[in-house]
Amino acid sequence: MPWGVFAMTSRILRPVRAARLTTRPRSATPLGVRLPLVAAAVVAAGLTAACGPSTQPTKPTGAAAPTTAGQPSQTLPAGTESASAEASPTASATPSASATTPSATIPAGSSPTPSRAQTAKPAPKPSRTSAAPTPARIPGPGYDSSADAQKQIDAALRAAKADGRMVLLDFGANWCGNCKAADKVFAQPQTASILGASYHLVKVDIGGNSSANSALLRKYSPSGGSYKMPVLIVVSPSGTVRTDTHATGNPALTSDGINSFLRQWAS
């Protein structure tokens, strides 16, 4: 028998014996009957003390919920529900956006791909300033007696209509000293720059026996008479004669004289 049951049994039997010896008269019940009854009572009391009450105590309001081993208990104030009780079943069952959206995995050793805003940089717009037009071709010194002057003039007029330059007709001869002086000025860088930017130069040989070239001279310089070479005639893109040195006289066959003449009739 456990020590607690034995001690309780002794406490119960002590007053029983004292009362039987002092105050109560001897019972008429035989001793053989009383002893089993006392033993039964002692066993019942011992079982009650050892096992405790059969019913579980009512859990007080606000008491801490039982915890599992290894987890600290948390006491909530009375009338307070846990956060899990407040959350709706739908909210708890629906995974969050961060949980459902897979994150981009970058292989080890590789650099992250830059965003489109970093990579799709707009290319710089080209300047609206138009490039300078290509300079027109400038014939070399002298005159080609075998060239088809009419075709050359027609081609120069078509080019002038396309780019807005003027046409400069130079009628001369290879044996003409003044024509050679003019050729030297045309070859100088400053004069060549003015010619290439503003004119299509056509050189026509009138020193030989070409009747076709002589006819072209009379077409663009109809005043007739004796011509002092070179004869410089400026023609607009539409074919209109703007100036004729056979009528006005030649400029000085120097850099300053020819450059001044070319700038005057360039536009």
PDB file of C-alpha atoms in Angstrom:
ATOM      1  CA  MET A   1       0.000   0.000   0.000  1.00  0.00           C
ATOM      2  CA  PRO A   2       1.360   3.479  -0.805  1.00  0.00           C
ATOM      3  CA  TRP A   3       2.645   5.577   2.030  1.00  0.00           C
ATOM      4  CA  GLY A   4      -0.002   8.286   1.487  1.00  0.00           C
ATOM      5  CA  VAL A   5      -2.826   5.771   1.692  1.00  0.00           C
ATOM      6  CA  PHE A   6      -1.343   4.193   4.795  1.00  0.00           C
ATOM      7  CA  ALA A   7      -0.972   7.563   6.545  1.00  0.00           C
ATOM      8  CA  MET A   8      -4.518   8.579   5.714  1.00  0.00           C
ATOM      9  CA  THR A   9      -5.792   5.241   6.893  1.00  0.00           C
ATOM     10  CA  SER A  10      -4.043   5.723  10.225  1.00  0.00           C
ATOM     11  CA  ARG A  11      -5.580   9.179  10.653  1.00  0.00           C
ATOM     12  CA  ILE A  12      -9.035   7.809   9.939  1.00  0.00           C
ATOM     13  CA  LEU A  13      -8.669   4.795  12.292  1.00  0.00           C
ATOM     14  CA  ARG A  14      -7.246   6.822  15.229  1.00  0.00           C
ATOM     15  CA  PRO A  15     -10.400   8.764  16.080  1.00  0.00           C
ATOM     16  CA  VAL A  16     -12.478   5.698  15.433  1.00  0.00           C
ATOM     17  CA  ARG A  17     -10.610   3.776  18.052  1.00  0.00           C
ATOM     18  CA  ALA A  18     -10.684   6.647  20.520  1.00  0.00           C
ATOM     19  CA  ALA A  19     -14.385   7.133  20.143  1.00  0.00           C
ATOM     20  CA  ARG A  20     -15.022   3.468  20.517  1.00  0.00           C
ATOM     21  CA  LEU A  21     -12.993   3.321  23.679  1.00  0.00           C
ATOM     22  CA  THR A  22     -14.369   6.463  25.381  1.00  0.00           C
ATOM     23  CA  THR A  23     -17.788   7.579  24.298  1.00  0.00           C
ATOM     24  CA  ARG A  24     -19.539   5.018  22.203  1.00  0.00           C
ATOM     25  CA  PRO A  25     -20.742   1.862  23.723  1.00  0.00           C
ATOM     26  CA  ARG A  26     -19.601  -1.270  22.252  1.00  0.00           C
ATOM     27  CA  SER A  27     -21.599  -2.006  19.191  1.00  0.00           C
ATOM     28  CA  ALA A  28     -23.597  -5.014  19.043  1.00  0.00           C
ATOM     29  CA  THR A  29     -22.264  -5.637  15.578  1.00  0.00           C
ATOM     30  CA  PRO A  30     -19.769  -8.424  15.611  1.00  0.00           C
ATOM     31  CA  LEU A  31     -16.139  -7.475  15.140  1.00  0.00           C
ATOM     32  CA  GLY A  32     -15.850  -9.671  12.136  1.00  0.00           C
ATOM     33  CA  VAL A  33     -18.453  -7.580  10.301  1.00  0.00           C
ATOM     34  CA  ARG A  34     -17.107  -4.154  11.330  1.00  0.00           C
ATOM     35  CA  LEU A  35     -13.563  -4.758  10.211  1.00  0.00           C
ATOM     36  CA  PRO A  36     -14.391  -5.410   6.510  1.00  0.00           C
ATOM     37  CA  LEU A  37     -16.551  -2.269   6.455  1.00  0.00           C
ATOM     38  CA  VAL A  38     -13.735  -0.155   7.897  1.00  0.00           C
ATOM     39  CA  ALA A  39     -11.254  -1.620   5.486  1.00  0.00           C
ATOM     40  CA  ALA A  40     -13.567  -0.835   2.558  1.00  0.00           C
ATOM     41  CA  ALA A  41     -13.935   2.774   3.695  1.00  0.00           C
ATOM     42  CA  VAL A  42     -10.194   3.125   4.096  1.00  0.00           C
ATOM     43  CA  VAL A  43      -9.553   1.756   0.598  1.00  0.00           C
ATOM     44  CA  ALA A  44     -12.145   4.085  -0.920  1.00  0.00           C
ATOM     45  CA  ALA A  45     -10.627   7.110   0.840  1.00  0.00           C
ATOM     46  CA  GLY A  46      -7.174   6.113  -0.272  1.00  0.00           C
ATOM     47  CA  LEU A  47      -8.256   5.712  -3.840  1.00  0.00           C
ATOM     48  CA  THR A  48      -9.950   9.102  -3.749  1.00  0.00           C
ATOM     49  CA  ALA A  49      -6.872  10.829  -2.348  1.00  0.00           C
ATOM     50  CA  ALA A  50      -4.546   9.094  -4.782  1.00  0.00           C
ATOM     51  CA  CYS A  51      -6.549   9.510  -8.007  1.00  0.00           C
ATOM     52  CA  GLY A  52      -8.180  12.887  -7.333  1.00  0.00           C
ATOM     53  CA  PRO A  53     -11.665  13.909  -8.354  1.00  0.00           C
ATOM     54  CA  SER A  54     -13.194  12.065 -11.292  1.00  0.00           C
ATOM     55  CA  THR A  55     -14.405  15.262 -13.039  1.00  0.00           C
ATOM     56  CA  GLN A  56     -12.003  17.729 -14.742  1.00  0.00           C
ATOM     57  CA  PRO A  57     -11.959  21.300 -13.443  1.00  0.00           C
ATOM     58  CA  THR A  58     -13.621  23.896 -15.598  1.00  0.00           C
ATOM     59  CA  LYS A  59     -11.133  25.940 -17.561  1.00  0.00           C
ATOM     60  CA  PRO A  60     -11.331  29.550 -16.346  1.00  0.00           C
ATOM     61  CA  THR A  61     -11.866  32.321 -18.831  1.00  0.00           C
ATOM     62  CA  GLY A  62      -8.613  33.685 -20.160  1.00  0.00           C
ATOM     63  CA  ALA A  63      -6.547  30.726 -18.956  1.00  0.00           C
ATOM     64  CA  ALA A  64      -3.543  29.777 -20.973  1.00  0.00           C
ATOM     65  CA  ALA A  65      -4.052  27.046 -23.521  1.00  0.00           C
ATOM     66  CA  PRO A  66      -2.076  23.847 -23.009  1.00  0.00           C
ATOM     67  CA  THR A  67       1.247  23.917 -24.707  1.00  0.00           C
ATOM     68  CA  THR A  68       3.290  21.241 -26.274  1.00  0.00           C
ATOM     69  CA  ALA A  69       6.675  20.247 -25.025  1.00  0.00           C
ATOM     70  CA  GLY A  70       9.403  22.705 -25.904  1.00  0.00           C
ATOM     71  CA  GLN A  71       6.998  25.602 -26.641  1.00  0.00           C
ATOM     72  CA  PRO A  72       6.457  28.447 -24.177  1.00  0.00           C
ATOM     73  CA  SER A  73       2.907  29.106 -23.133  1.00  0.00           C
ATOM     74  CA  GLN A  74       1.285  32.441 -23.925  1.00  0.00           C
ATOM     75  CA  THR A  75      -1.409  33.854 -21.704  1.00  0.00           C
ATOM     76  CA  LEU A  76      -4.085  35.929 -23.414  1.00  0.00           C
ATOM     77  CA  PRO A  77      -6.215  38.458 -21.588  1.00  0.00           C
ATOM     78  CA  ALA A  78      -9.844  37.590 -20.966  1.00  0.00           C
ATOM     79  CA  GLY A  79     -12.080  38.164 -24.000  1.00  0.00           C
ATOM     80  CA  THR A  80      -9.135  38.239 -26.417  1.00  0.00           C
ATOM     81  CA  GLU A  81      -9.118  35.845 -29.308  1.00  0.00           C
ATOM     82  CA  SER A  82      -6.023  34.636 -31.041  1.00  0.00           C
ATOM     83  CA  ALA A  83      -4.952  36.016 -34.387  1.00  0.00           C
ATOM     84  CA  SER A  84      -5.659  32.713 -36.070  1.00  0.00           C
ATOM     85  CA  ALA A  85      -9.288  32.843 -34.842  1.00  0.00           C
ATOM     86  CA  GLU A  86      -9.771  36.319 -36.322  1.00  0.00           C
ATOM     87  CA  ALA A  87      -8.404  35.383 -39.715  1.00  0.00           C
ATOM     88  CA  SER A  88     -11.101  34.216 -42.085  1.00  0.00           C
ATOM     89  CA  PRO A  89     -10.838  30.718 -43.577  1.00  0.00           C
ATOM     90  CA  THR A  90     -10.620  32.222 -47.061  1.00  0.00           C
ATOM     91  CA  ALA A  91      -7.743  34.485 -46.150  1.00  0.00           C
ATOM     92  CA  SER A  92      -5.831  31.713 -44.436  1.00  0.00           C
ATOM     93  CA  ALA A  93      -6.420  29.298 -47.279  1.00  0.00           C
ATOM     94  CA  THR A  94      -5.383  31.745 -50.006  1.00  0.00           C
ATOM     95  CA  PRO A  95      -1.593  31.848 -50.472  1.00  0.00           C
ATOM     96  CA  SER A  96      -0.018  35.276 -50.544  1.00  0.00           C
ATOM     97  CA  ALA A  97       1.343  36.791 -53.730  1.00  0.00           C
ATOM     98  CA  SER A  98       4.871  36.489 -52.467  1.00  0.00           C
ATOM     99  CA  ALA A  99       4.390  32.823 -51.667  1.00  0.00           C
ATOM    100  CA  THR A 100       2.824  31.895 -55.050  1.00  0.00           C
ATOM    101  CA  THR A 101       4.975  34.044 -57.302  1.00  0.00           C
ATOM    102  CA  PRO A 102       8.225  32.236 -58.082  1.00  0.00           C
ATOM    103  CA  SER A 103      11.313  34.351 -57.698  1.00  0.00           C
ATOM    104  CA  ALA A 104      13.855  34.589 -60.478  1.00  0.00           C
ATOM    105  CA  THR A 105      16.755  32.245 -59.891  1.00  0.00           C
ATOM    106  CA  ILE A 106      20.179  33.458 -61.009  1.00  0.00           C
ATOM    107  CA  PRO A 107      22.784  30.803 -61.647  1.00  0.00           C
ATOM    108  CA  ALA A 108      25.876  30.997 -59.504  1.00  0.00           C
ATOM    109  CA  GLY A 109      28.609  33.114 -60.992  1.00  0.00           C
ATOM    110  CA  SER A 110      26.325  34.966 -63.415  1.00  0.00           C
ATOM    111  CA  SER A 111      25.447  38.608 -63.122  1.00  0.00           C
ATOM    112  CA  PRO A 112      21.812  39.645 -62.857  1.00  0.00           C
ATOM    113  CA  THR A 113      20.177  40.710 -66.098  1.00  0.00           C
ATOM    114  CA  PRO A 114      19.669  44.491 -66.140  1.00  0.00           C
ATOM    115  CA  SER A 115      16.144  45.778 -66.404  1.00  0.00           C
ATOM    116  CA  ARG A 116      14.658  46.933 -69.704  1.00  0.00           C
ATOM    117  CA  ALA A 117      14.767  50.577 -68.484  1.00  0.00           C
ATOM    118  CA  GLN A 118      18.578  50.199 -68.152  1.00  0.00           C
ATOM    119  CA  THR A 119      19.165  48.334 -71.395  1.00  0.00           C
ATOM    120  CA  ALA A 120      16.629  50.021 -73.680  1.00  0.00           C
ATOM    121  CA  LYS A 121      18.350  53.335 -73.707  1.00  0.00           C
ATOM    122  CA  PRO A 122      17.225  55.516 -76.631  1.00  0.00           C
ATOM    123  CA  ALA A 123      19.877  56.188 -79.261  1.00  0.00           C
ATOM    124  CA  PRO A 124      20.873  59.844 -79.597  1.00  0.00           C
ATOM    125  CA  LYS A 125      19.013  61.559 -82.380  1.00  0.00           C
ATOM    126  CA  PRO A 126      21.151  62.797 -85.238  1.00  0.00           C
ATOM    127  CA  SER A 127      21.501  66.497 -85.591  1.00  0.00           C
ATOM    128  CA  ARG A 128      19.069  68.134 -87.944  1.00  0.00           C
ATOM    129  CA  THR A 129      21.867  70.226 -89.362  1.00  0.00           C
ATOM    130  CA  SER A 130      22.199  69.059 -92.938  1.00  0.00           C
ATOM    131  CA  ALA A 131      25.645  68.156 -94.129  1.00  0.00           C
ATOM    132  CA  ALA A 132      27.288  70.403 -96.669  1.00  0.00           C
ATOM    133  CA  PRO A 133      26.540  69.276-100.247  1.00  0.00           C
ATOM    134  CA  THR A 134      29.268  67.511-102.130  1.00  0.00           C
ATOM    135  CA  PRO A 135      31.327  70.025-104.135  1.00  0.00           C
ATOM    136  CA  ALA A 136      30.760  69.950-107.865  1.00  0.00           C
ATOM    137  CA  ARG A 137      33.472  68.606-110.117  1.00  0.00           C
ATOM    138  CA  ILE A 138      35.906  71.203-111.494  1.00  0.00           C
ATOM    139  CA  PRO A 139      37.479  70.451-114.878  1.00  0.00           C
ATOM    140  CA  GLY A 140      41.254  70.689-115.202  1.00  0.00           C
ATOM    141  CA  PRO A 141      43.119  73.389-117.108  1.00  0.00           C
ATOM    142  CA  GLY A 142      42.745  73.688-120.876  1.00  0.00           C
ATOM    143  CA  TYR A 143      39.865  72.880-123.259  1.00  0.00           C
ATOM    144  CA  ASP A 144      38.878  69.553-124.770  1.00  0.00           C
ATOM    145  CA  SER A 145      38.193  70.115-128.463  1.00  0.00           C
ATOM    146  CA  SER A 146      36.773  66.601-128.879  1.00  0.00           C
ATOM    147  CA  ALA A 147      34.143  66.911-126.120  1.00  0.00           C
ATOM    148  CA  ASP A 148      30.446  67.260-126.934  1.00  0.00           C
ATOM    149  CA  ALA A 149      29.894  70.700-125.391  1.00  0.00           C
ATOM    150  CA  GLN A 150      26.120  70.615-125.870  1.00  0.00           C
ATOM    151  CA  LYS A 151      25.791  67.392-123.853  1.00  0.00           C
ATOM    152  CA  GLN A 152      28.031  68.812-121.149  1.00  0.00           C
ATOM    153  CA  ILE A 153      25.904  71.971-120.879  1.00  0.00           C
ATOM    154  CA  ASP A 154      22.669  69.939-120.774  1.00  0.00           C
ATOM    155  CA  ALA A 155      24.067  67.724-117.965  1.00  0.00           C
ATOM    156  CA  ALA A 156      25.194  70.785-116.017  1.00  0.00           C
ATOM    157  CA  LEU A 157      21.731  72.369-116.286  1.00  0.00           C
ATOM    158  CA  ARG A 158      20.067  69.168-114.990  1.00  0.00           C
ATOM    159  CA  ALA A 159      22.446  69.081-112.051  1.00  0.00           C
ATOM    160  CA  ALA A 160      21.785  72.773-111.372  1.00  0.00           C
ATOM    161  CA  LYS A 161      18.031  72.141-111.241  1.00  0.00           C
ATOM    162  CA  ALA A 162      18.655  69.356-108.684  1.00  0.00           C
ATOM    163  CA  ASP A 163      20.977  71.250-106.331  1.00  0.00           C
ATOM    164  CA  GLY A 164      20.317  74.946-107.060  1.00  0.00           C
ATOM    165  CA  ARG A 165      23.830  75.788-108.217  1.00  0.00           C
ATOM    166  CA  MET A 166      24.568  78.070-111.149  1.00  0.00           C
ATOM    167  CA  VAL A 167      26.216  77.002-114.427  1.00  0.00           C
ATOM    168  CA  LEU A 168      29.419  78.784-115.439  1.00  0.00           C
ATOM    169  CA  LEU A 169      30.308  78.555-119.148  1.00  0.00           C
ATOM    170  CA  ASP A 170      33.974  79.251-119.967  1.00  0.00           C
ATOM    171  CA  PHE A 171      34.514  79.757-123.721  1.00  0.00           C
ATOM    172  CA  GLY A 172      38.266  79.871-124.599  1.00  0.00           C
ATOM    173  CA  ALA A 173      41.178  78.303-126.417  1.00  0.00           C
ATOM    174  CA  ASN A 174      44.282  76.332-125.418  1.00  0.00           C
ATOM    175  CA  TRP A 175      46.575  78.894-127.085  1.00  0.00           C
ATOM    176  CA  CYS A 176      44.890  81.868-125.271  1.00  0.00           C
ATOM    177  CA  GLY A 177      47.181  83.449-122.625  1.00  0.00           C
ATOM    178  CA  ASN A 178      44.302  85.033-120.710  1.00  0.00           C
ATOM    179  CA  CYS A 179      42.524  81.648-120.601  1.00  0.00           C
ATOM    180  CA  LYS A 180      45.667  80.052-119.099  1.00  0.00           C
ATOM    181  CA  ALA A 181      45.799  82.833-116.455  1.00  0.00           C
ATOM    182  CA  ALA A 182      42.162  82.191-115.568  1.00  0.00           C
ATOM    183  CA  ASP A 183      42.866  78.424-115.284  1.00  0.00           C
ATOM    184  CA  LYS A 184      45.629  79.081-112.759  1.00  0.00           C
ATOM    185  CA  VAL A 185      43.218  81.104-110.588  1.00  0.00           C
ATOM    186  CA  PHE A 186      40.516  78.388-110.865  1.00  0.00           C
ATOM    187  CA  ALA A 187      43.034  75.872-109.465  1.00  0.00           C
ATOM    188  CA  GLN A 188      43.724  77.903-106.317  1.00  0.00           C
ATOM    189  CA  PRO A 189      42.098  76.449-103.162  1.00  0.00           C
ATOM    190  CA  GLN A 190      39.903  79.443-102.306  1.00  0.00           C
ATOM    191  CA  THR A 191      38.605  79.887-105.848  1.00  0.00           C
ATOM    192  CA  ALA A 192      38.131  76.122-106.266  1.00  0.00           C
ATOM    193  CA  SER A 193      36.089  76.097-103.062  1.00  0.00           C
ATOM    194  CA  ILE A 194      33.762  78.826-104.375  1.00  0.00           C
ATOM    195  CA  LEU A 195      33.407  77.093-107.738  1.00  0.00           C
ATOM    196  CA  GLY A 196      32.656  73.678-106.177  1.00  0.00           C
ATOM    197  CA  ALA A 197      30.091  75.090-103.756  1.00  0.00           C
ATOM    198  CA  SER A 198      28.160  77.375-106.139  1.00  0.00           C
ATOM    199  CA  TYR A 199      28.766  76.400-109.764  1.00  0.00           C
ATOM    200  CA  HIS A 200      28.860  73.632-112.348  1.00  0.00           C
ATOM    201  CA  LEU A 201      31.760  74.658-114.601  1.00  0.00           C
ATOM    202  CA  VAL A 202      31.686  73.755-118.330  1.00  0.00           C
ATOM    203  CA  LYS A 203      34.701  74.623-120.516  1.00  0.00           C
ATOM    204  CA  VAL A 204      34.019  74.992-124.270  1.00  0.00           C
ATOM    205  CA  ASP A 205      36.822  75.149-126.879  1.00  0.00           C
ATOM    206  CA  ILE A 206      36.260  77.905-129.435  1.00  0.00           C
ATOM    207  CA  GLY A 207      39.909  78.098-130.662  1.00  0.00           C
ATOM    208  CA  GLY A 208      39.556  75.376-133.263  1.00  0.00           C
ATOM    209  CA  ASN A 209      37.320  74.835-136.253  1.00  0.00           C
ATOM    210  CA  SER A 210      34.281  73.493-134.305  1.00  0.00           C
ATOM    211  CA  SER A 211      31.229  75.154-135.795  1.00  0.00           C
ATOM    212  CA  ALA A 212      29.029  73.564-133.113  1.00  0.00           C
ATOM    213  CA  ASN A 213      30.962  75.223-130.321  1.00  0.00           C
ATOM    214  CA  SER A 214      30.954  78.550-132.140  1.00  0.00           C
ATOM    215  CA  ALA A 215      27.186  78.240-132.466  1.00  0.00           C
ATOM    216  CA  LEU A 216      26.879  77.672-128.704  1.00  0.00           C
ATOM    217  CA  LEU A 217      28.860  80.850-128.065  1.00  0.00           C
ATOM    218  CA  ARG A 218      26.500  82.892-130.241  1.00  0.00           C
ATOM    219  CA  LYS A 219      23.500  81.217-128.529  1.00  0.00           C
ATOM    220  CA  TYR A 220      24.514  82.338-125.033  1.00  0.00           C
ATOM    221  CA  SER A 221      26.259  85.579-126.111  1.00  0.00           C
ATOM    222  CA  PRO A 222      24.225  86.865-129.094  1.00  0.00           C
ATOM    223  CA  SER A 223      25.787  90.365-129.211  1.00  0.00           C
ATOM    224  CA  GLY A 224      28.316  89.148-131.846  1.00  0.00           C
ATOM    225  CA  GLY A 225      31.423  90.872-133.028  1.00  0.00           C
ATOM    226  CA  SER A 226      34.939  90.042-131.860  1.00  0.00           C
ATOM    227  CA  TYR A 227      35.093  88.013-128.635  1.00  0.00           C
ATOM    228  CA  LYS A 228      37.846  88.605-126.100  1.00  0.00           C
ATOM    229  CA  MET A 229      38.658  85.330-124.442  1.00  0.00           C
ATOM    230  CA  PRO A 230      37.867  83.884-122.035  1.00  0.00           C
ATOM    231  CA  VAL A 231      34.175  84.607-122.312  1.00  0.00           C
ATOM    232  CA  LEU A 232      32.548  83.846-118.921  1.00  0.00           C
ATOM    233  CA  ILE A 233      28.768  83.395-118.952  1.00  0.00           C
ATOM    234  CA  VAL A 234      26.660  82.596-115.844  1.00  0.00           C
ATOM    235  CA  VAL A 235      23.432  80.659-116.560  1.00  0.00           C
ATOM    236  CA  SER A 236      20.644  79.969-114.042  1.00  0.00           C
ATOM    237  CA  PRO A 237      19.256  76.423-113.514  1.00  0.00           C
ATOM    238  CA  SER A 238      16.334  77.352-115.766  1.00  0.00           C
ATOM    239  CA  GLY A 239      18.747  78.231-118.633  1.00  0.00           C
ATOM    240  CA  THR A 240      18.534  82.030-118.369  1.00  0.00           C
ATOM    241  CA  VAL A 241      21.736  84.018-118.893  1.00  0.00           C
ATOM    242  CA  ARG A 242      22.504  86.117-115.837  1.00  0.00           C
ATOM    243  CA  THR A 243      25.749  87.803-116.943  1.00  0.00           C
ATOM    244  CA  ASP A 244      28.036  87.732-120.019  1.00  0.00           C
ATOM    245  CA  THR A 245      31.579  89.138-119.825  1.00  0.00           C
ATOM    246  CA  HIS A 246      31.585  89.674-123.623  1.00  0.00           C
ATOM    247  CA  ALA A 247      29.029  92.414-122.901  1.00  0.00           C
ATOM    248  CA  THR A 248      30.224  93.594-119.479  1.00  0.00           C
ATOM    249  CA  GLY A 249      33.979  93.030-119.796  1.00  0.00           C
ATOM    250  CA  ASN A 250      36.120  90.469-118.020  1.00  0.00           C
ATOM    251  CA  PRO A 251      37.019  90.842-114.358  1.00  0.00           C
ATOM    252  CA  ALA A 252      40.660  91.041-113.386  1.00  0.00           C
ATOM    253  CA  LEU A 253      42.158  87.603-114.018  1.00  0.00           C
ATOM    254  CA  THR A 254      43.503  87.451-110.482  1.00  0.00           C
ATOM    255  CA  SER A 255      42.349  85.660-107.371  1.00  0.00           C
ATOM    256  CA  ASP A 256      40.594  88.719-105.996  1.00  0.00           C
ATOM    257  CA  GLY A 257      39.013  89.664-109.326  1.00  0.00           C
ATOM    258  CA  ILE A 258      37.666  86.216-110.208  1.00  0.00           C
ATOM    259  CA  ASN A 259      36.577  85.424-106.627  1.00  0.00           C
ATOM    260  CA  SER A 260      34.622  88.664-106.443  1.00  0.00           C
ATOM    261  CA  PHE A 261      32.964  87.884-109.793  1.00  0.00           C
ATOM    262  CA  LEU A 262      32.012  84.351-108.676  1.00  0.00           C
ATOM    263  CA  ARG A 263      30.561  85.491-105.332  1.00  0.00           C
ATOM    264  CA  GLN A 264      28.500  88.219-107.036  1.00  0.00           C
ATOM    265  CA  TRP A 265      26.666  85.803-109.346  1.00  0.00           C
ATOM    266  CA  ALA A 266      26.516  82.747-107.075  1.00  0.00           C
ATOM    267  CA  SER A 267      22.953  83.505-105.954  1.00  0.00           C
TER     268      SER A 267
END
